[in-house]
């Protein structure tokens, strides 16, 4: 999308009412435009395809969805990752640049938070390998280390997640 259009979509998503936020589907094309826009704004163009894959192939969760582990939003943040430590502003609900508290019900806020999370995973494992990052995003440290070493996530759910991601990322 042209820069003016993506900026307009960003503004529109950030201004949604709570009722409108609840009805956002994971495959809403405005989220695609916003993902690319936000990645570019953060200097993370490399992460845009990965983030699109996480939402569209990996998580596949509408904004009102809550997983059996309590993960919420189109980006499926579990409570401990979203909130961080009780005594610090270290969860992904905090915008690192502005200090503003993000809204887990706002898909633009959760896409921004997911970009921060992906950046942190990339730094932690010293890689931009989308399979390592996706393994961590879905299954945590042990799964990411297995994939980094050339293996697979431990369980069938994690392996299925990475298979969907691989298929999505390798489409032409």
PDB file of C-alpha atoms in Angstrom:
ATOM      1  CA  UNK A   1       0.000   0.000   0.000  1.00  0.00           C
ATOM      2  CA  UNK A   2       1.177   3.548  -0.604  1.00  0.00           C
ATOM      3  CA  UNK A   3       2.570   5.264   2.522  1.00  0.00           C
ATOM      4  CA  UNK A   4      -0.469   7.552   2.835  1.00  0.00           C
ATOM      5  CA  UNK A   5      -2.842   4.577   2.710  1.00  0.00           C
ATOM      6  CA  UNK A   6      -0.891   2.542   5.263  1.00  0.00           C
ATOM      7  CA  UNK A   7      -0.706   5.559   7.604  1.00  0.00           C
ATOM      8  CA  UNK A   8      -4.476   6.007   7.270  1.00  0.00           C
ATOM      9  CA  UNK A   9      -5.057   2.317   8.055  1.00  0.00           C
ATOM     10  CA  UNK A  10      -2.735   2.587  11.067  1.00  0.00           C
ATOM     11  CA  UNK A  11      -4.740   5.546  12.352  1.00  0.00           C
ATOM     12  CA  UNK A  12      -8.021   3.713  11.710  1.00  0.00           C
ATOM     13  CA  UNK A  13      -6.921   0.572  13.589  1.00  0.00           C
ATOM     14  CA  UNK A  14      -5.669   2.536  16.576  1.00  0.00           C
ATOM     15  CA  UNK A  15      -9.023   4.363  16.801  1.00  0.00           C
ATOM     16  CA  UNK A  16     -11.302   1.302  16.781  1.00  0.00           C
ATOM     17  CA  UNK A  17     -13.978   1.099  19.455  1.00  0.00           C
ATOM     18  CA  UNK A  18     -13.849  -1.879  21.848  1.00  0.00           C
ATOM     19  CA  UNK A  19     -16.797  -3.466  20.005  1.00  0.00           C
ATOM     20  CA  UNK A  20     -15.064  -3.049  16.643  1.00  0.00           C
ATOM     21  CA  UNK A  21     -11.837  -4.532  18.076  1.00  0.00           C
ATOM     22  CA  UNK A  22     -13.694  -7.651  19.234  1.00  0.00           C
ATOM     23  CA  UNK A  23     -14.886  -8.327  15.696  1.00  0.00           C
ATOM     24  CA  UNK A  24     -11.480  -8.171  13.966  1.00  0.00           C
ATOM     25  CA  UNK A  25     -10.651 -11.444  12.226  1.00  0.00           C
ATOM     26  CA  UNK A  26      -7.051 -12.684  12.012  1.00  0.00           C
ATOM     27  CA  UNK A  27      -7.113 -12.409   8.205  1.00  0.00           C
ATOM     28  CA  UNK A  28      -8.416  -8.823   8.041  1.00  0.00           C
ATOM     29  CA  UNK A  29      -6.345  -7.257   5.261  1.00  0.00           C
ATOM     30  CA  UNK A  30      -5.957  -4.013   7.215  1.00  0.00           C
ATOM     31  CA  UNK A  31      -3.777  -5.995   9.624  1.00  0.00           C
ATOM     32  CA  UNK A  32      -1.520  -7.038   6.743  1.00  0.00           C
ATOM     33  CA  UNK A  33      -1.060  -3.424   5.672  1.00  0.00           C
ATOM     34  CA  UNK A  34      -0.494  -2.342   9.272  1.00  0.00           C
ATOM     35  CA  UNK A  35       2.077  -5.118   9.867  1.00  0.00           C
ATOM     36  CA  UNK A  36       4.188  -4.011   6.902  1.00  0.00           C
ATOM     37  CA  UNK A  37       3.775  -0.327   7.903  1.00  0.00           C
ATOM     38  CA  UNK A  38       4.764  -0.950  11.540  1.00  0.00           C
ATOM     39  CA  UNK A  39       7.733  -3.154  10.603  1.00  0.00           C
ATOM     40  CA  UNK A  40       9.030  -0.423   8.293  1.00  0.00           C
ATOM     41  CA  UNK A  41       8.522   2.246  10.992  1.00  0.00           C
ATOM     42  CA  UNK A  42      10.627   0.154  13.407  1.00  0.00           C
ATOM     43  CA  UNK A  43      13.333  -0.580  10.806  1.00  0.00           C
ATOM     44  CA  UNK A  44      12.333  -4.247  10.873  1.00  0.00           C
ATOM     45  CA  UNK A  45      11.310  -4.849   7.262  1.00  0.00           C
ATOM     46  CA  UNK A  46      12.965  -8.288   7.521  1.00  0.00           C
ATOM     47  CA  UNK A  47      10.366  -9.281  10.140  1.00  0.00           C
ATOM     48  CA  UNK A  48       7.207  -8.332   8.210  1.00  0.00           C
ATOM     49  CA  UNK A  49       6.858 -11.690   6.361  1.00  0.00           C
ATOM     50  CA  UNK A  50       7.535 -13.547   9.604  1.00  0.00           C
ATOM     51  CA  UNK A  51       4.923 -11.568  11.543  1.00  0.00           C
ATOM     52  CA  UNK A  52       2.384 -12.015   8.751  1.00  0.00           C
ATOM     53  CA  UNK A  53       3.082 -15.756   8.876  1.00  0.00           C
ATOM     54  CA  UNK A  54       2.778 -15.917  12.657  1.00  0.00           C
ATOM     55  CA  UNK A  55      -0.688 -14.351  12.465  1.00  0.00           C
ATOM     56  CA  UNK A  56      -1.999 -15.905   9.243  1.00  0.00           C
ATOM     57  CA  UNK A  57      -0.501 -19.414   9.345  1.00  0.00           C
ATOM     58  CA  UNK A  58       0.735 -19.957  12.886  1.00  0.00           C
ATOM     59  CA  UNK A  59      -1.779 -18.493  15.298  1.00  0.00           C
ATOM     60  CA  UNK A  60      -4.873 -18.095  13.064  1.00  0.00           C
ATOM     61  CA  UNK A  61      -6.787 -16.495  15.953  1.00  0.00           C
ATOM     62  CA  UNK A  62      -9.415 -13.819  15.698  1.00  0.00           C
ATOM     63  CA  UNK A  63      -9.010 -10.832  17.998  1.00  0.00           C
ATOM     64  CA  UNK A  64     -11.615 -12.120  20.471  1.00  0.00           C
ATOM     65  CA  UNK A  65      -9.979 -15.578  20.723  1.00  0.00           C
ATOM     66  CA  UNK A  66      -8.503 -16.824  23.999  1.00  0.00           C
ATOM     67  CA  UNK A  67      -6.373 -19.986  23.956  1.00  0.00           C
ATOM     68  CA  UNK A  68      -6.388 -22.733  26.590  1.00  0.00           C
ATOM     69  CA  UNK A  69      -3.238 -21.061  28.005  1.00  0.00           C
ATOM     70  CA  UNK A  70      -4.956 -17.658  28.207  1.00  0.00           C
ATOM     71  CA  UNK A  71      -3.266 -16.221  25.082  1.00  0.00           C
ATOM     72  CA  UNK A  72      -5.250 -13.355  23.590  1.00  0.00           C
ATOM     73  CA  UNK A  73      -5.501 -11.183  20.480  1.00  0.00           C
ATOM     74  CA  UNK A  74      -4.659 -11.769  16.833  1.00  0.00           C
ATOM     75  CA  UNK A  75      -1.043 -12.214  17.967  1.00  0.00           C
ATOM     76  CA  UNK A  76      -1.916 -14.594  20.855  1.00  0.00           C
ATOM     77  CA  UNK A  77       0.091 -13.182  23.759  1.00  0.00           C
ATOM     78  CA  UNK A  78       0.085 -15.328  26.910  1.00  0.00           C
ATOM     79  CA  UNK A  79      -0.509 -13.304  30.090  1.00  0.00           C
ATOM     80  CA  UNK A  80       3.056 -13.627  31.462  1.00  0.00           C
ATOM     81  CA  UNK A  81       4.595 -12.387  28.207  1.00  0.00           C
ATOM     82  CA  UNK A  82       2.096  -9.547  27.847  1.00  0.00           C
ATOM     83  CA  UNK A  83       2.262  -8.313  31.458  1.00  0.00           C
ATOM     84  CA  UNK A  84       5.884  -9.060  32.419  1.00  0.00           C
ATOM     85  CA  UNK A  85       6.936  -8.771  36.063  1.00  0.00           C
ATOM     86  CA  UNK A  86       4.452  -7.164  38.450  1.00  0.00           C
ATOM     87  CA  UNK A  87       6.949  -4.609  39.689  1.00  0.00           C
ATOM     88  CA  UNK A  88       8.367  -3.478  36.338  1.00  0.00           C
ATOM     89  CA  UNK A  89       7.180  -2.114  33.019  1.00  0.00           C
ATOM     90  CA  UNK A  90       8.893  -4.955  31.175  1.00  0.00           C
ATOM     91  CA  UNK A  91       5.973  -6.781  29.565  1.00  0.00           C
ATOM     92  CA  UNK A  92       5.097  -6.315  25.929  1.00  0.00           C
ATOM     93  CA  UNK A  93       2.024  -4.341  26.947  1.00  0.00           C
ATOM     94  CA  UNK A  94       4.375  -1.391  27.441  1.00  0.00           C
ATOM     95  CA  UNK A  95       5.433   0.613  24.393  1.00  0.00           C
ATOM     96  CA  UNK A  96       9.182   0.917  24.821  1.00  0.00           C
ATOM     97  CA  UNK A  97       9.475   4.191  22.962  1.00  0.00           C
ATOM     98  CA  UNK A  98       6.625   6.121  24.552  1.00  0.00           C
ATOM     99  CA  UNK A  99       6.086   4.218  27.820  1.00  0.00           C
ATOM    100  CA  UNK A 100       2.381   4.097  26.936  1.00  0.00           C
ATOM    101  CA  UNK A 101       0.389   1.069  28.044  1.00  0.00           C
ATOM    102  CA  UNK A 102      -0.797  -0.911  25.046  1.00  0.00           C
ATOM    103  CA  UNK A 103      -4.287  -2.378  24.782  1.00  0.00           C
ATOM    104  CA  UNK A 104      -4.310  -6.156  24.233  1.00  0.00           C
ATOM    105  CA  UNK A 105      -7.691  -5.794  22.544  1.00  0.00           C
ATOM    106  CA  UNK A 106      -6.292  -3.382  19.950  1.00  0.00           C
ATOM    107  CA  UNK A 107      -4.783  -5.393  17.076  1.00  0.00           C
ATOM    108  CA  UNK A 108      -2.418  -2.549  16.115  1.00  0.00           C
ATOM    109  CA  UNK A 109      -1.030  -2.517  19.663  1.00  0.00           C
ATOM    110  CA  UNK A 110      -0.516  -6.283  19.666  1.00  0.00           C
ATOM    111  CA  UNK A 111       1.201  -6.200  16.264  1.00  0.00           C
ATOM    112  CA  UNK A 112       3.546  -3.499  17.610  1.00  0.00           C
ATOM    113  CA  UNK A 113       4.169  -5.634  20.701  1.00  0.00           C
ATOM    114  CA  UNK A 114       4.803  -8.711  18.537  1.00  0.00           C
ATOM    115  CA  UNK A 115       7.431  -6.778  16.580  1.00  0.00           C
ATOM    116  CA  UNK A 116       9.190  -5.935  19.866  1.00  0.00           C
ATOM    117  CA  UNK A 117       8.923  -9.574  20.947  1.00  0.00           C
ATOM    118  CA  UNK A 118      10.329 -10.847  17.620  1.00  0.00           C
ATOM    119  CA  UNK A 119      13.175  -8.332  17.883  1.00  0.00           C
ATOM    120  CA  UNK A 120      14.015  -9.595  21.379  1.00  0.00           C
ATOM    121  CA  UNK A 121      13.904 -13.243  20.266  1.00  0.00           C
ATOM    122  CA  UNK A 122      16.162 -12.418  17.314  1.00  0.00           C
ATOM    123  CA  UNK A 123      18.688 -10.737  19.631  1.00  0.00           C
ATOM    124  CA  UNK A 124      18.516 -13.516  22.227  1.00  0.00           C
ATOM    125  CA  UNK A 125      19.325 -16.229  19.683  1.00  0.00           C
ATOM    126  CA  UNK A 126      21.490 -14.006  17.449  1.00  0.00           C
ATOM    127  CA  UNK A 127      19.469 -14.969  14.381  1.00  0.00           C
ATOM    128  CA  UNK A 128      16.777 -13.742  12.034  1.00  0.00           C
ATOM    129  CA  UNK A 129      15.916 -17.338  11.093  1.00  0.00           C
ATOM    130  CA  UNK A 130      12.109 -17.307  10.964  1.00  0.00           C
ATOM    131  CA  UNK A 131      11.822 -20.942  12.075  1.00  0.00           C
ATOM    132  CA  UNK A 132      13.862 -20.340  15.247  1.00  0.00           C
ATOM    133  CA  UNK A 133      11.858 -17.213  16.037  1.00  0.00           C
ATOM    134  CA  UNK A 134       8.522 -18.932  15.284  1.00  0.00           C
ATOM    135  CA  UNK A 135       9.519 -21.911  17.454  1.00  0.00           C
ATOM    136  CA  UNK A 136      10.197 -19.554  20.376  1.00  0.00           C
ATOM    137  CA  UNK A 137       7.055 -17.477  19.709  1.00  0.00           C
ATOM    138  CA  UNK A 138       4.922 -20.609  19.865  1.00  0.00           C
ATOM    139  CA  UNK A 139       6.757 -22.977  22.197  1.00  0.00           C
ATOM    140  CA  UNK A 140       9.402 -21.073  24.094  1.00  0.00           C
ATOM    141  CA  UNK A 141      13.099 -21.437  24.772  1.00  0.00           C
ATOM    142  CA  UNK A 142      13.521 -25.228  24.494  1.00  0.00           C
ATOM    143  CA  UNK A 143      11.752 -25.439  21.123  1.00  0.00           C
ATOM    144  CA  UNK A 144      13.794 -22.537  19.733  1.00  0.00           C
ATOM    145  CA  UNK A 145      17.059 -24.163  20.872  1.00  0.00           C
ATOM    146  CA  UNK A 146      16.057 -27.450  19.229  1.00  0.00           C
ATOM    147  CA  UNK A 147      15.313 -25.684  15.943  1.00  0.00           C
ATOM    148  CA  UNK A 148      18.507 -23.606  16.175  1.00  0.00           C
ATOM    149  CA  UNK A 149      20.446 -26.885  16.505  1.00  0.00           C
ATOM    150  CA  UNK A 150      18.767 -28.249  13.365  1.00  0.00           C
ATOM    151  CA  UNK A 151      15.998 -30.203  15.086  1.00  0.00           C
ATOM    152  CA  UNK A 152      12.260 -29.865  15.563  1.00  0.00           C
ATOM    153  CA  UNK A 153      10.055 -28.662  18.425  1.00  0.00           C
ATOM    154  CA  UNK A 154       9.403 -31.347  21.034  1.00  0.00           C
ATOM    155  CA  UNK A 155       5.689 -31.979  20.555  1.00  0.00           C
ATOM    156  CA  UNK A 156       3.357 -32.539  17.607  1.00  0.00           C
ATOM    157  CA  UNK A 157       1.563 -29.204  18.128  1.00  0.00           C
ATOM    158  CA  UNK A 158       4.834 -27.258  17.874  1.00  0.00           C
ATOM    159  CA  UNK A 159       5.937 -29.300  14.862  1.00  0.00           C
ATOM    160  CA  UNK A 160       2.572 -28.623  13.188  1.00  0.00           C
ATOM    161  CA  UNK A 161       2.925 -24.904  13.921  1.00  0.00           C
ATOM    162  CA  UNK A 162       6.358 -24.797  12.271  1.00  0.00           C
ATOM    163  CA  UNK A 163       5.143 -26.856   9.303  1.00  0.00           C
ATOM    164  CA  UNK A 164       2.351 -24.293   8.709  1.00  0.00           C
ATOM    165  CA  UNK A 165       4.865 -21.456   9.049  1.00  0.00           C
ATOM    166  CA  UNK A 166       7.319 -23.105   6.660  1.00  0.00           C
ATOM    167  CA  UNK A 167       4.582 -23.708   4.076  1.00  0.00           C
ATOM    168  CA  UNK A 168       3.329 -20.123   4.392  1.00  0.00           C
ATOM    169  CA  UNK A 169       6.797 -18.546   4.202  1.00  0.00           C
ATOM    170  CA  UNK A 170       7.865 -20.632   1.204  1.00  0.00           C
ATOM    171  CA  UNK A 171       4.835 -19.747  -0.947  1.00  0.00           C
ATOM    172  CA  UNK A 172       5.697 -17.721  -4.013  1.00  0.00           C
TER     173      UNK A 172
END
